[in-house]
Amino acid sequence: MKIKRRTLLTALAATPVLSTVTAAATATATATPAAAAEQASNTALYANPAWTEGTDWGRRSRRHLIDDRSTAGRAPFLRSTVIAPHGGGIEGGTSELCLAIAGYDPADLSPTPPAGPVHDFWMFEGLMRTGNGDLHVTSTHCDDTIARSLCAGSLNVLSLHGCKPEQAGLEPGAAAVLVGGLNSTFRHYLMEEFTAAGIRAVTASGEEEIAGIDPDNICNRTLLGMGAQLEMTTALRTAMFADGKNTIADRATNLLPSFWTFAAATRRAIDRVEAGQTVL
């Protein structure tokens, strides 16, 4: 997230494409990075000689195979994609949540639960020990080819982000999730499931970036032209990982119950929105 945003709130499984995590094994990042030179787009970032893929930044994604060669029946169509445009050390915890919500254990990418639904996913991750904030590309400028392709072929996209309470107009230290995006039904289900799980959820409004209401926001580049976006405060994300283990190297294997509570609530909301969508 860009620190300059001023926001008002209304109160209230194919083979995974994996990037190699190398130099950033001990980097820690739980908060949104301080103001830095915003990258114009993913395309511009990828072409920047200052950084190297697989060392300074990486991408992971999975597009599930649809193999339908029978005239007697139909193969299932995956309706939803989960993305983390600022994963790794940029907005800490969003990579792990992206995998878990998509139906995979962040530690080894095994399906969890084994018989549960899975969703396509994509993430961009900062892998450096420091300075990952310099890799930030705002959601309206996300033009990664795989990300755009996955979102454009999905009925639903859920985009995961991190923010500081002051960016969201909340009190210092607030542990909350801001629910935005153009899909009002999706937002409603997310709010209900978070509230039922005891997670403080607030409807995001005001400036477009946190509210996720710009049609060019990657979360809204779906088949329906609308999706959902979650902005999770630093305190909420920090509480999901064991003390002293909130690093790129350690997070995936040090998940606390609150992490799985959040992921499960989000997956229930996805299940609900998918249940009302007929694929012709």
Tab-separated table of C-alpha atoms in Angstrom:
chain	number	residue	atom	x	y	z
A	1	MET	CA	0.000	0.000	0.000
A	2	LYS	CA	1.146	3.531	-0.553
A	3	ILE	CA	1.512	5.430	2.706
A	4	LYS	CA	0.141	8.582	1.156
A	5	ARG	CA	-3.403	7.209	0.950
A	6	ARG	CA	-5.917	8.969	3.141
A	7	THR	CA	-8.856	6.716	3.827
A	8	LEU	CA	-12.171	7.211	5.529
A	9	LEU	CA	-14.067	4.169	6.718
A	10	THR	CA	-17.647	3.422	7.341
A	11	ALA	CA	-17.519	1.997	10.817
A	12	LEU	CA	-19.399	-0.429	12.182
A	13	ALA	CA	-4.084	-28.359	-8.126
A	14	ALA	CA	-1.643	-28.697	-12.413
A	15	THR	CA	1.890	-28.173	-11.135
A	16	PRO	CA	2.632	-25.077	-9.117
A	17	VAL	CA	4.928	-22.558	-10.699
A	18	LEU	CA	7.357	-21.782	-7.870
A	19	SER	CA	9.990	-19.130	-7.553
A	20	THR	CA	13.222	-19.833	-5.683
A	21	VAL	CA	13.488	-18.128	-2.304
A	22	THR	CA	17.127	-17.380	-1.680
A	23	ALA	CA	18.635	-14.236	-0.185
A	24	ALA	CA	15.545	-13.250	1.780
A	25	ALA	CA	15.416	-16.253	4.082
A	26	THR	CA	15.413	-14.149	7.233
A	27	ALA	CA	13.589	-11.022	6.083
A	28	THR	CA	10.763	-9.800	8.275
A	29	ALA	CA	7.899	-7.600	7.096
A	30	THR	CA	4.562	-7.392	8.828
A	31	ALA	CA	3.613	-3.826	8.046
A	32	THR	CA	3.020	-1.966	4.857
A	33	PRO	CA	6.382	-0.577	3.733
A	34	ALA	CA	7.286	3.041	4.198
A	35	ALA	CA	6.837	5.374	1.280
A	36	ALA	CA	9.075	4.429	-1.609
A	37	ALA	CA	9.275	5.104	-5.303
A	38	GLU	CA	6.166	3.378	-6.654
A	39	GLN	CA	6.870	1.028	-9.540
A	40	ALA	CA	4.919	2.031	-12.634
A	41	SER	CA	3.837	-1.541	-13.375
A	42	ASN	CA	4.946	-5.141	-13.048
A	43	THR	CA	6.324	-4.908	-16.559
A	44	ALA	CA	8.533	-1.987	-15.574
A	45	LEU	CA	9.645	-3.718	-12.392
A	46	TYR	CA	10.561	-6.943	-14.206
A	47	ALA	CA	12.680	-4.948	-16.669
A	48	ASN	CA	14.520	-3.041	-13.926
A	49	PRO	CA	18.163	-4.226	-13.849
A	50	ALA	CA	18.439	-3.330	-10.155
A	51	TRP	CA	16.589	-6.505	-9.196
A	52	THR	CA	16.801	-10.154	-10.239
A	53	GLU	CA	13.943	-12.655	-10.324
A	54	GLY	CA	14.506	-15.522	-7.915
A	55	THR	CA	16.858	-13.470	-5.750
A	56	ASP	CA	15.186	-10.131	-5.096
A	57	TRP	CA	11.657	-10.983	-6.134
A	58	GLY	CA	9.647	-14.000	-7.235
A	59	ARG	CA	6.284	-15.168	-8.508
A	60	ARG	CA	4.249	-18.242	-7.644
A	61	SER	CA	1.028	-19.358	-9.270
A	62	ARG	CA	-1.182	-22.313	-10.021
A	63	ARG	CA	-3.729	-22.698	-12.767
A	64	HIS	CA	-5.676	-25.917	-12.366
A	65	LEU	CA	-6.169	-28.178	-15.347
A	66	ILE	CA	-9.570	-28.381	-16.970
A	67	ASP	CA	-9.609	-31.574	-18.999
A	68	ASP	CA	-13.002	-32.133	-20.596
A	69	ARG	CA	-12.894	-34.560	-23.525
A	70	SER	CA	-16.165	-36.347	-22.898
A	71	THR	CA	-19.504	-35.530	-24.461
A	72	ALA	CA	-21.316	-37.387	-21.678
A	73	GLY	CA	-20.548	-34.938	-18.877
A	74	ARG	CA	-18.749	-31.778	-17.907
A	75	ALA	CA	-15.505	-31.174	-16.046
A	76	PRO	CA	-15.772	-28.784	-13.127
A	77	PHE	CA	-14.968	-25.129	-13.786
A	78	LEU	CA	-12.942	-23.353	-11.114
A	79	ARG	CA	-14.748	-20.124	-10.412
A	80	SER	CA	-12.322	-18.307	-8.128
A	81	THR	CA	-8.725	-17.067	-7.990
A	82	VAL	CA	-6.857	-15.876	-4.884
A	83	ILE	CA	-4.014	-13.392	-5.326
A	84	ALA	CA	-1.386	-11.639	-3.211
A	85	PRO	CA	0.144	-8.822	-5.288
A	86	HIS	CA	2.467	-7.719	-2.444
A	87	GLY	CA	3.564	-10.977	-0.869
A	88	GLY	CA	6.781	-12.141	0.725
A	89	GLY	CA	8.505	-9.272	2.491
A	90	ILE	CA	6.321	-6.511	1.039
A	91	GLU	CA	3.135	-7.090	3.046
A	92	GLY	CA	4.026	-9.934	5.363
A	93	GLY	CA	1.639	-12.865	5.741
A	94	THR	CA	-0.292	-12.323	2.525
A	95	SER	CA	1.593	-15.069	0.652
A	96	GLU	CA	0.811	-17.668	3.306
A	97	LEU	CA	-2.824	-16.624	3.478
A	98	CYS	CA	-3.100	-16.729	-0.310
A	99	LEU	CA	-1.975	-20.357	-0.351
A	100	ALA	CA	-4.172	-21.417	2.573
A	101	ILE	CA	-7.286	-19.728	1.207
A	102	ALA	CA	-6.629	-21.336	-2.183
A	103	GLY	CA	-6.650	-24.691	-0.380
A	104	TYR	CA	-2.933	-25.447	0.085
A	105	ASP	CA	-0.695	-25.808	3.125
A	106	PRO	CA	1.786	-22.889	2.941
A	107	ALA	CA	4.595	-25.164	4.211
A	108	ASP	CA	4.546	-27.827	1.489
A	109	LEU	CA	1.696	-26.936	-0.900
A	110	SER	CA	-0.228	-30.089	-0.050
A	111	PRO	CA	-4.008	-29.721	-0.374
A	112	THR	CA	-5.645	-28.899	2.943
A	113	PRO	CA	-8.056	-30.339	3.678
A	114	PRO	CA	-7.223	-33.159	1.231
A	115	ALA	CA	-10.780	-33.400	-0.066
A	116	GLY	CA	-11.600	-29.683	0.087
A	117	PRO	CA	-12.059	-27.342	-2.878
A	118	VAL	CA	-8.998	-25.696	-4.381
A	119	HIS	CA	-8.717	-22.398	-6.223
A	120	ASP	CA	-6.267	-20.924	-8.691
A	121	PHE	CA	-3.717	-18.583	-7.142
A	122	TRP	CA	-1.030	-16.054	-8.022
A	123	MET	CA	1.371	-13.990	-5.943
A	124	PHE	CA	4.233	-11.583	-6.371
A	125	GLU	CA	6.777	-11.724	-3.532
A	126	GLY	CA	9.597	-9.528	-2.282
A	127	LEU	CA	12.529	-11.757	-1.319
A	128	MET	CA	15.086	-9.254	-0.057
A	129	ARG	CA	16.307	-8.847	3.527
A	130	THR	CA	15.387	-5.149	3.415
A	131	GLY	CA	13.893	-2.732	0.946
A	132	ASN	CA	11.039	-4.886	-0.266
A	133	GLY	CA	8.770	-1.843	-0.213
A	134	ASP	CA	10.578	-0.612	-3.309
A	135	LEU	CA	8.974	-3.519	-5.199
A	136	HIS	CA	5.426	-2.297	-4.591
A	137	VAL	CA	3.161	-1.994	-7.639
A	138	THR	CA	-0.250	-0.539	-6.931
A	139	SER	CA	-3.191	-2.840	-7.686
A	140	THR	CA	-4.491	-0.708	-10.535
A	141	HIS	CA	-1.125	-1.036	-12.298
A	142	CYS	CA	-0.692	-4.777	-11.848
A	143	ASP	CA	-0.083	-6.075	-15.377
A	144	ASP	CA	1.650	-9.398	-14.750
A	145	THR	CA	0.617	-11.668	-17.639
A	146	ILE	CA	-0.295	-14.674	-15.485
A	147	ALA	CA	-2.151	-12.557	-12.930
A	148	ARG	CA	-4.190	-10.795	-15.606
A	149	SER	CA	-4.927	-14.101	-17.357
A	150	LEU	CA	-6.072	-15.869	-14.197
A	151	CYS	CA	-8.278	-12.991	-13.107
A	152	ALA	CA	-9.792	-12.488	-16.544
A	153	GLY	CA	-10.837	-16.154	-16.618
A	154	SER	CA	-12.383	-16.207	-13.148
A	155	LEU	CA	-15.826	-15.294	-11.918
A	156	ASN	CA	-14.341	-14.239	-8.582
A	157	VAL	CA	-11.011	-12.823	-7.497
A	158	LEU	CA	-9.981	-12.251	-3.901
A	159	SER	CA	-6.973	-9.964	-3.512
A	160	LEU	CA	-5.045	-9.938	-0.217
A	161	HIS	CA	-3.182	-6.912	1.141
A	162	GLY	CA	-1.660	-5.526	4.308
A	163	CYS	CA	-2.072	-2.072	5.777
A	164	LYS	CA	-1.309	-0.052	8.908
A	165	PRO	CA	-4.220	1.023	11.139
A	166	GLU	CA	-3.596	4.708	10.453
A	167	GLN	CA	-3.880	4.095	6.721
A	168	ALA	CA	-7.294	2.619	7.391
A	169	GLY	CA	-8.472	5.310	9.799
A	170	LEU	CA	-8.401	2.910	12.761
A	171	GLU	CA	-6.960	3.322	16.232
A	172	PRO	CA	-3.280	2.422	16.772
A	173	GLY	CA	-2.744	-1.318	17.153
A	174	ALA	CA	-6.168	-2.227	15.767
A	175	ALA	CA	-6.494	-5.827	14.584
A	176	ALA	CA	-9.020	-5.731	11.769
A	177	VAL	CA	-9.705	-6.642	8.164
A	178	LEU	CA	-11.107	-4.091	5.718
A	179	VAL	CA	-13.417	-5.620	3.134
A	180	GLY	CA	-13.615	-3.923	-0.259
A	181	GLY	CA	-14.029	-4.566	-3.967
A	182	LEU	CA	-16.882	-4.091	-6.421
A	183	ASN	CA	-18.650	-7.418	-5.782
A	184	SER	CA	-21.179	-6.475	-3.100
A	185	THR	CA	-22.413	-10.058	-2.635
A	186	PHE	CA	-18.883	-11.331	-2.087
A	187	ARG	CA	-18.206	-8.486	0.353
A	188	HIS	CA	-21.381	-9.289	2.278
A	189	TYR	CA	-20.462	-12.954	2.689
A	190	LEU	CA	-16.928	-12.051	3.779
A	191	MET	CA	-18.232	-9.618	6.394
A	192	GLU	CA	-20.672	-12.215	7.740
A	193	GLU	CA	-18.099	-15.004	7.927
A	194	PHE	CA	-15.443	-12.840	9.591
A	195	THR	CA	-17.932	-11.555	12.156
A	196	ALA	CA	-19.159	-15.077	12.902
A	197	ALA	CA	-15.533	-16.161	13.412
A	198	GLY	CA	-14.871	-13.345	15.892
A	199	ILE	CA	-12.688	-11.347	13.493
A	200	ARG	CA	-13.185	-7.597	13.423
A	201	ALA	CA	-14.305	-6.700	9.919
A	202	VAL	CA	-14.907	-3.198	8.581
A	203	THR	CA	-16.386	-2.139	5.270
A	204	ALA	CA	-13.707	-0.256	3.343
A	205	SER	CA	-14.714	2.989	1.697
A	206	GLY	CA	-13.257	6.330	0.750
A	207	GLU	CA	-10.128	6.402	-1.403
A	208	GLU	CA	-10.222	3.878	-4.219
A	209	GLU	CA	-7.058	1.915	-3.432
A	210	ILE	CA	-8.041	0.598	-0.004
A	211	ALA	CA	-11.714	0.373	-0.973
A	212	GLY	CA	-10.817	-1.641	-4.082
A	213	ILE	CA	-13.460	0.062	-6.207
A	214	ASP	CA	-11.419	1.092	-9.226
A	215	PRO	CA	-12.437	-1.075	-12.209
A	216	ASP	CA	-8.724	-1.282	-13.100
A	217	ASN	CA	-7.884	-2.800	-9.716
A	218	ILE	CA	-6.634	-6.337	-10.366
A	219	CYS	CA	-9.339	-7.736	-8.049
A	220	ASN	CA	-12.041	-6.367	-10.361
A	221	ARG	CA	-10.531	-7.639	-13.638
A	222	THR	CA	-12.777	-10.706	-13.617
A	223	LEU	CA	-15.315	-12.202	-16.003
A	224	LEU	CA	-17.947	-10.270	-14.053
A	225	GLY	CA	-15.957	-7.040	-13.816
A	226	MET	CA	-15.968	-7.148	-10.027
A	227	GLY	CA	-14.191	-8.899	-7.180
A	228	ALA	CA	-13.209	-8.521	-3.541
A	229	GLN	CA	-10.210	-7.097	-1.717
A	230	LEU	CA	-9.032	-7.615	1.863
A	231	GLU	CA	-6.758	-5.136	3.648
A	232	MET	CA	-5.450	-6.689	6.874
A	233	THR	CA	-3.846	-4.542	9.537
A	234	THR	CA	-0.380	-5.257	10.882
A	235	ALA	CA	-1.675	-6.446	14.268
A	236	LEU	CA	-4.145	-8.865	12.692
A	237	ARG	CA	-1.450	-10.480	10.537
A	238	THR	CA	1.199	-10.530	13.262
A	239	ALA	CA	-1.135	-12.476	15.555
A	240	MET	CA	-1.305	-15.283	12.989
A	241	PHE	CA	2.341	-16.338	13.415
A	242	ALA	CA	4.430	-17.554	16.351
A	243	ASP	CA	6.478	-14.926	18.188
A	244	GLY	CA	9.882	-14.443	16.628
A	245	LYS	CA	8.912	-16.487	13.567
A	246	ASN	CA	7.277	-13.797	11.459
A	247	THR	CA	9.839	-13.996	8.646
A	248	ILE	CA	9.794	-15.185	5.054
A	249	ALA	CA	11.694	-18.308	6.089
A	250	ASP	CA	9.626	-19.150	9.165
A	251	ARG	CA	6.031	-18.031	8.652
A	252	ALA	CA	4.781	-21.038	6.675
A	253	THR	CA	5.782	-23.512	9.399
A	254	ASN	CA	4.762	-21.404	12.389
A	255	LEU	CA	1.076	-20.773	11.830
A	256	LEU	CA	-1.144	-20.104	14.839
A	257	PRO	CA	-4.836	-21.085	15.166
A	258	SER	CA	-5.900	-17.532	14.299
A	259	PHE	CA	-4.324	-17.994	10.853
A	260	TRP	CA	-6.462	-21.034	10.119
A	261	THR	CA	-9.555	-19.346	11.576
A	262	PHE	CA	-9.122	-16.461	9.147
A	263	ALA	CA	-8.435	-18.745	6.193
A	264	ALA	CA	-11.428	-20.954	6.983
A	265	ALA	CA	-13.785	-17.971	7.278
A	266	THR	CA	-12.591	-16.647	3.947
A	267	ARG	CA	-13.008	-20.028	2.268
A	268	ARG	CA	-16.573	-20.266	3.571
A	269	ALA	CA	-17.346	-16.907	1.988
A	270	ILE	CA	-15.912	-18.109	-1.333
A	271	ASP	CA	-18.012	-21.280	-1.090
A	272	ARG	CA	-21.124	-19.185	-0.549
A	273	VAL	CA	-20.552	-16.850	-3.472
A	274	GLU	CA	-19.725	-19.780	-5.767
A	275	ALA	CA	-22.889	-21.607	-4.746
A	276	GLY	CA	-24.960	-18.867	-6.328
A	277	GLN	CA	-23.072	-18.874	-9.629
A	278	THR	CA	-24.233	-21.144	-12.438
A	279	VAL	CA	-21.702	-22.016	-15.110
A	280	LEU	CA	-23.577	-22.483	-18.360
